[in-house]
């Protein structure tokens, strides 16, 4: 692992390999490509597969700082609920959210959210977006009841050069890239406690000047991506 002030890079292993959802990816305007770990790193993929077998229903893709990620069994159980129950749950969430929004709009002093509540909001946004996409593009009869094989195949691929959010991770973003040797590594970057102010020209200019963003270095270094985010 190479540690830098902007972030750091890691070699991929069975403990840190993570497949982001589409909602977690963010477009930084880079040319991307799909990378299949099973074909490119069969030995590593075999280790990941064995870890899944060994841990069974307790297996969790290693996303740093995300211990409450749902297990496969819990996720399948949630998917198997009928539409009536799903509607009831969604309506309950809707009513609660509208109540919160109404209260916040009438408060004289803005709510100062604690870090754990900010994290929950970020996660909720991702989860709701995934449900929204599933329902919006749902096609009856298209989905097999047992999609284990399809899920495993999809779980072999990541998108290179396309950062994804790690809301509970050590850094705000991570991205899979090829290093100077052609090996795929994970680059982590972005201070989770710092808001990006690209819409404020002075802040953007100051950041880019301090970090020499006119010469950000190679893609496999965190400074490159820190500069891209600004």
mmCIF file of C-alpha atoms in Angstrom:
data_model
loop_
_atom_site.group_PDB
_atom_site.id
_atom_site.type_symbol
_atom_site.label_atom_id
_atom_site.label_comp_id
_atom_site.label_asym_id
_atom_site.label_seq_id
_atom_site.Cartn_x
_atom_site.Cartn_y
_atom_site.Cartn_z
ATOM 1 C CA UNK A 1 0.000 0.000 0.000
ATOM 2 C CA UNK A 2 1.370 3.408 -0.990
ATOM 3 C CA UNK A 3 0.106 6.151 1.346
ATOM 4 C CA UNK A 4 -0.114 9.745 0.093
ATOM 5 C CA UNK A 5 -1.484 12.956 1.549
ATOM 6 C CA UNK A 6 -4.331 12.818 -0.987
ATOM 7 C CA UNK A 7 -5.174 9.162 -0.377
ATOM 8 C CA UNK A 8 -3.516 5.846 -1.137
ATOM 9 C CA UNK A 9 -3.483 2.844 -3.426
ATOM 10 C CA UNK A 10 -3.971 -0.832 -2.587
ATOM 11 C CA UNK A 11 -3.347 -4.096 -4.357
ATOM 12 C CA UNK A 12 -6.587 -6.065 -4.765
ATOM 13 C CA UNK A 13 -7.128 -9.007 -2.427
ATOM 14 C CA UNK A 14 -10.011 -11.132 -1.140
ATOM 15 C CA UNK A 15 -10.562 -8.744 1.769
ATOM 16 C CA UNK A 16 -10.882 -5.462 -0.117
ATOM 17 C CA UNK A 17 -12.394 -6.489 -3.469
ATOM 18 C CA UNK A 18 -15.807 -4.843 -3.707
ATOM 19 C CA UNK A 19 -18.366 -4.656 -6.529
ATOM 20 C CA UNK A 20 -20.070 -1.231 -6.472
ATOM 21 C CA UNK A 21 -23.717 -0.870 -7.414
ATOM 22 C CA UNK A 22 -24.487 1.311 -10.432
ATOM 23 C CA UNK A 23 -25.880 3.942 -8.063
ATOM 24 C CA UNK A 24 -22.542 4.161 -6.249
ATOM 25 C CA UNK A 25 -20.528 4.910 -9.393
ATOM 26 C CA UNK A 26 -19.908 8.528 -10.418
ATOM 27 C CA UNK A 27 -18.929 9.745 -13.871
ATOM 28 C CA UNK A 28 -15.670 11.710 -13.805
ATOM 29 C CA UNK A 29 -15.541 12.011 -17.584
ATOM 30 C CA UNK A 30 -12.896 9.314 -18.033
ATOM 31 C CA UNK A 31 -12.848 6.576 -20.654
ATOM 32 C CA UNK A 32 -13.918 3.397 -18.863
ATOM 33 C CA UNK A 33 -13.678 -0.336 -19.405
ATOM 34 C CA UNK A 34 -15.080 -3.458 -17.774
ATOM 35 C CA UNK A 35 -12.630 -5.669 -15.896
ATOM 36 C CA UNK A 36 -13.458 -9.304 -15.150
ATOM 37 C CA UNK A 37 -11.510 -10.496 -12.123
ATOM 38 C CA UNK A 38 -12.326 -14.164 -12.826
ATOM 39 C CA UNK A 39 -10.579 -14.119 -16.201
ATOM 40 C CA UNK A 40 -7.794 -11.671 -15.337
ATOM 41 C CA UNK A 41 -7.003 -12.935 -11.826
ATOM 42 C CA UNK A 42 -8.343 -16.508 -11.641
ATOM 43 C CA UNK A 43 -6.287 -17.342 -8.553
ATOM 44 C CA UNK A 44 -7.588 -14.338 -6.645
ATOM 45 C CA UNK A 45 -11.151 -14.994 -7.799
ATOM 46 C CA UNK A 46 -10.833 -18.574 -6.542
ATOM 47 C CA UNK A 47 -9.783 -17.227 -3.130
ATOM 48 C CA UNK A 48 -12.802 -14.915 -3.090
ATOM 49 C CA UNK A 49 -15.083 -17.784 -4.123
ATOM 50 C CA UNK A 50 -13.673 -20.010 -1.366
ATOM 51 C CA UNK A 51 -14.171 -17.235 1.150
ATOM 52 C CA UNK A 52 -17.827 -17.013 0.098
ATOM 53 C CA UNK A 53 -18.223 -20.761 0.574
ATOM 54 C CA UNK A 54 -16.404 -20.706 3.902
ATOM 55 C CA UNK A 55 -18.429 -17.856 5.385
ATOM 56 C CA UNK A 56 -21.718 -18.895 3.784
ATOM 57 C CA UNK A 57 -24.609 -16.581 4.602
ATOM 58 C CA UNK A 58 -22.286 -14.442 6.735
ATOM 59 C CA UNK A 59 -20.141 -13.531 3.734
ATOM 60 C CA UNK A 60 -20.008 -9.817 3.082
ATOM 61 C CA UNK A 61 -18.118 -8.178 0.214
ATOM 62 C CA UNK A 62 -15.326 -6.290 1.915
ATOM 63 C CA UNK A 63 -16.377 -2.663 1.842
ATOM 64 C CA UNK A 64 -14.230 -0.810 4.394
ATOM 65 C CA UNK A 65 -16.276 0.621 7.258
ATOM 66 C CA UNK A 66 -19.571 -0.966 6.196
ATOM 67 C CA UNK A 67 -20.215 -3.741 8.770
ATOM 68 C CA UNK A 68 -23.986 -3.595 8.396
ATOM 69 C CA UNK A 69 -24.074 -4.449 4.699
ATOM 70 C CA UNK A 70 -26.979 -6.931 4.194
ATOM 71 C CA UNK A 71 -26.152 -10.630 3.926
ATOM 72 C CA UNK A 72 -27.122 -12.512 0.766
ATOM 73 C CA UNK A 73 -29.925 -14.319 2.646
ATOM 74 C CA UNK A 74 -31.310 -11.069 4.034
ATOM 75 C CA UNK A 75 -31.228 -9.465 0.598
ATOM 76 C CA UNK A 76 -33.025 -12.427 -1.021
ATOM 77 C CA UNK A 77 -35.640 -12.357 1.740
ATOM 78 C CA UNK A 78 -36.291 -8.683 1.076
ATOM 79 C CA UNK A 79 -36.599 -9.367 -2.653
ATOM 80 C CA UNK A 80 -39.046 -12.232 -2.105
ATOM 81 C CA UNK A 81 -41.693 -10.114 -0.330
ATOM 82 C CA UNK A 82 -44.940 -9.665 -2.264
ATOM 83 C CA UNK A 83 -45.962 -6.354 -3.813
ATOM 84 C CA UNK A 84 -48.567 -5.589 -1.177
ATOM 85 C CA UNK A 85 -46.044 -5.730 1.650
ATOM 86 C CA UNK A 86 -43.526 -3.746 -0.389
ATOM 87 C CA UNK A 87 -46.090 -1.007 -1.059
ATOM 88 C CA UNK A 88 -46.953 -0.866 2.641
ATOM 89 C CA UNK A 89 -43.292 -0.508 3.605
ATOM 90 C CA UNK A 90 -42.605 2.112 0.945
ATOM 91 C CA UNK A 91 -45.656 4.155 1.943
ATOM 92 C CA UNK A 92 -44.549 4.052 5.582
ATOM 93 C CA UNK A 93 -41.120 5.380 4.607
ATOM 94 C CA UNK A 94 -42.736 8.025 2.406
ATOM 95 C CA UNK A 95 -44.969 9.272 5.229
ATOM 96 C CA UNK A 96 -42.070 9.407 7.679
ATOM 97 C CA UNK A 97 -39.859 11.279 5.231
ATOM 98 C CA UNK A 98 -42.568 13.821 4.418
ATOM 99 C CA UNK A 99 -43.095 14.383 8.144
ATOM 100 C CA UNK A 100 -39.362 14.996 8.616
ATOM 101 C CA UNK A 101 -39.230 17.382 5.644
ATOM 102 C CA UNK A 102 -42.277 19.321 6.880
ATOM 103 C CA UNK A 103 -40.759 19.704 10.339
ATOM 104 C CA UNK A 104 -37.386 20.831 8.999
ATOM 105 C CA UNK A 105 -39.030 23.429 6.759
ATOM 106 C CA UNK A 106 -40.742 25.054 9.751
ATOM 107 C CA UNK A 107 -37.720 25.059 12.066
ATOM 108 C CA UNK A 108 -36.094 28.397 12.808
ATOM 109 C CA UNK A 109 -32.632 26.855 13.206
ATOM 110 C CA UNK A 110 -31.262 24.384 10.594
ATOM 111 C CA UNK A 111 -30.720 20.837 11.805
ATOM 112 C CA UNK A 112 -27.076 20.017 12.496
ATOM 113 C CA UNK A 113 -26.900 16.368 11.493
ATOM 114 C CA UNK A 114 -24.460 14.123 13.320
ATOM 115 C CA UNK A 115 -22.024 12.052 11.271
ATOM 116 C CA UNK A 116 -23.971 8.819 11.728
ATOM 117 C CA UNK A 117 -27.192 10.450 10.475
ATOM 118 C CA UNK A 118 -25.389 11.822 7.411
ATOM 119 C CA UNK A 119 -24.136 8.319 6.724
ATOM 120 C CA UNK A 120 -27.642 6.857 7.033
ATOM 121 C CA UNK A 121 -29.005 9.459 4.602
ATOM 122 C CA UNK A 122 -26.288 8.618 2.053
ATOM 123 C CA UNK A 123 -27.004 4.898 2.346
ATOM 124 C CA UNK A 124 -30.768 5.435 2.149
ATOM 125 C CA UNK A 125 -30.343 7.434 -1.057
ATOM 126 C CA UNK A 126 -28.438 4.550 -2.650
ATOM 127 C CA UNK A 127 -30.910 1.902 -1.484
ATOM 128 C CA UNK A 128 -33.950 3.891 -2.648
ATOM 129 C CA UNK A 129 -32.314 4.572 -6.021
ATOM 130 C CA UNK A 130 -31.702 0.831 -6.496
ATOM 131 C CA UNK A 131 -35.338 0.003 -5.703
ATOM 132 C CA UNK A 132 -36.507 2.813 -7.985
ATOM 133 C CA UNK A 133 -34.424 1.520 -10.898
ATOM 134 C CA UNK A 134 -35.588 -2.064 -10.336
ATOM 135 C CA UNK A 135 -39.291 -1.145 -10.345
ATOM 136 C CA UNK A 136 -38.974 1.360 -13.197
ATOM 137 C CA UNK A 137 -37.357 -1.156 -15.548
ATOM 138 C CA UNK A 138 -39.106 -4.268 -14.230
ATOM 139 C CA UNK A 139 -40.217 -6.779 -16.877
ATOM 140 C CA UNK A 140 -42.477 -9.659 -15.717
ATOM 141 C CA UNK A 141 -40.954 -13.061 -16.387
ATOM 142 C CA UNK A 142 -37.502 -11.660 -17.055
ATOM 143 C CA UNK A 143 -36.021 -12.630 -13.695
ATOM 144 C CA UNK A 144 -35.247 -16.173 -12.585
ATOM 145 C CA UNK A 145 -36.310 -17.131 -9.071
ATOM 146 C CA UNK A 146 -32.837 -18.447 -8.397
ATOM 147 C CA UNK A 147 -30.362 -15.988 -9.875
ATOM 148 C CA UNK A 148 -27.298 -17.219 -7.998
ATOM 149 C CA UNK A 149 -25.352 -17.990 -11.165
ATOM 150 C CA UNK A 150 -26.183 -14.640 -12.754
ATOM 151 C CA UNK A 151 -25.361 -12.771 -9.556
ATOM 152 C CA UNK A 152 -22.016 -14.537 -9.263
ATOM 153 C CA UNK A 153 -21.168 -13.688 -12.875
ATOM 154 C CA UNK A 154 -22.088 -10.037 -12.365
ATOM 155 C CA UNK A 155 -20.055 -10.082 -9.175
ATOM 156 C CA UNK A 156 -16.878 -10.714 -11.143
ATOM 157 C CA UNK A 157 -16.776 -7.382 -12.959
ATOM 158 C CA UNK A 158 -15.914 -3.818 -12.016
ATOM 159 C CA UNK A 159 -15.631 -0.650 -14.100
ATOM 160 C CA UNK A 160 -12.157 0.824 -14.400
ATOM 161 C CA UNK A 161 -11.557 4.595 -14.257
ATOM 162 C CA UNK A 162 -15.008 5.241 -12.777
ATOM 163 C CA UNK A 163 -14.918 6.275 -9.090
ATOM 164 C CA UNK A 164 -17.532 5.065 -6.630
ATOM 165 C CA UNK A 165 -18.572 6.458 -3.279
ATOM 166 C CA UNK A 166 -17.497 4.730 -0.075
ATOM 167 C CA UNK A 167 -19.775 6.545 2.362
ATOM 168 C CA UNK A 168 -18.439 4.704 5.403
ATOM 169 C CA UNK A 169 -14.942 4.079 4.155
ATOM 170 C CA UNK A 170 -11.617 5.635 5.114
ATOM 171 C CA UNK A 171 -11.901 7.932 2.084
ATOM 172 C CA UNK A 172 -14.849 9.494 0.261
ATOM 173 C CA UNK A 173 -14.170 7.707 -3.040
ATOM 174 C CA UNK A 174 -12.405 4.681 -4.469
ATOM 175 C CA UNK A 175 -11.605 3.772 -8.067
ATOM 176 C CA UNK A 176 -10.192 0.729 -9.853
ATOM 177 C CA UNK A 177 -7.379 1.618 -12.269
ATOM 178 C CA UNK A 178 -4.441 -0.005 -14.029
ATOM 179 C CA UNK A 179 -1.046 0.999 -12.666
ATOM 180 C CA UNK A 180 2.203 1.443 -14.588
ATOM 181 C CA UNK A 181 2.632 -2.342 -14.731
ATOM 182 C CA UNK A 182 -0.848 -2.943 -16.116
ATOM 183 C CA UNK A 183 -2.123 -4.424 -12.853
ATOM 184 C CA UNK A 184 -5.498 -3.305 -11.530
ATOM 185 C CA UNK A 185 -5.313 -1.599 -8.126
ATOM 186 C CA UNK A 186 -7.713 0.316 -5.895
ATOM 187 C CA UNK A 187 -7.037 4.021 -5.396
ATOM 188 C CA UNK A 188 -8.789 5.679 -2.456
ATOM 189 C CA UNK A 189 -9.119 9.460 -2.306
ATOM 190 C CA UNK A 190 -11.158 12.346 -0.941
ATOM 191 C CA UNK A 191 -11.445 13.599 2.619
ATOM 192 C CA UNK A 192 -14.801 12.310 3.962
ATOM 193 C CA UNK A 193 -15.001 15.350 6.252
ATOM 194 C CA UNK A 194 -14.494 17.881 3.473
ATOM 195 C CA UNK A 195 -17.163 19.159 1.086
ATOM 196 C CA UNK A 196 -16.191 19.739 -2.532
ATOM 197 C CA UNK A 197 -16.988 23.319 -3.573
ATOM 198 C CA UNK A 198 -16.512 23.214 -7.354
ATOM 199 C CA UNK A 199 -19.286 25.785 -7.725
ATOM 200 C CA UNK A 200 -17.219 28.362 -5.799
ATOM 201 C CA UNK A 201 -14.492 29.516 -8.231
ATOM 202 C CA UNK A 202 -12.172 30.837 -5.507
ATOM 203 C CA UNK A 203 -12.247 27.564 -3.554
ATOM 204 C CA UNK A 204 -11.714 25.506 -6.694
ATOM 205 C CA UNK A 205 -8.823 27.677 -7.881
ATOM 206 C CA UNK A 206 -7.175 27.573 -4.455
ATOM 207 C CA UNK A 207 -7.401 23.781 -4.181
ATOM 208 C CA UNK A 208 -6.060 23.181 -7.667
ATOM 209 C CA UNK A 209 -3.180 25.614 -7.132
ATOM 210 C CA UNK A 210 -2.185 24.065 -3.789
ATOM 211 C CA UNK A 211 -2.122 20.575 -5.250
ATOM 212 C CA UNK A 212 -0.576 21.455 -8.628
ATOM 213 C CA UNK A 213 -3.592 20.091 -10.479
ATOM 214 C CA UNK A 214 -2.314 21.320 -13.834
ATOM 215 C CA UNK A 215 0.087 18.371 -13.527
ATOM 216 C CA UNK A 216 -1.899 15.807 -11.515
ATOM 217 C CA UNK A 217 0.303 12.818 -12.244
ATOM 218 C CA UNK A 218 -0.793 9.330 -13.361
ATOM 219 C CA UNK A 219 -4.235 7.801 -12.876
ATOM 220 C CA UNK A 220 -2.948 5.204 -10.443
ATOM 221 C CA UNK A 221 -2.105 7.932 -7.910
ATOM 222 C CA UNK A 222 -4.665 9.511 -5.602
ATOM 223 C CA UNK A 223 -3.644 13.102 -6.469
ATOM 224 C CA UNK A 224 -4.889 12.604 -10.027
ATOM 225 C CA UNK A 225 -8.380 11.724 -8.804
ATOM 226 C CA UNK A 226 -8.401 14.330 -6.047
ATOM 227 C CA UNK A 227 -7.737 16.945 -8.723
ATOM 228 C CA UNK A 228 -10.415 15.456 -10.999
ATOM 229 C CA UNK A 229 -12.976 15.802 -8.209
ATOM 230 C CA UNK A 230 -12.224 19.546 -8.111
#
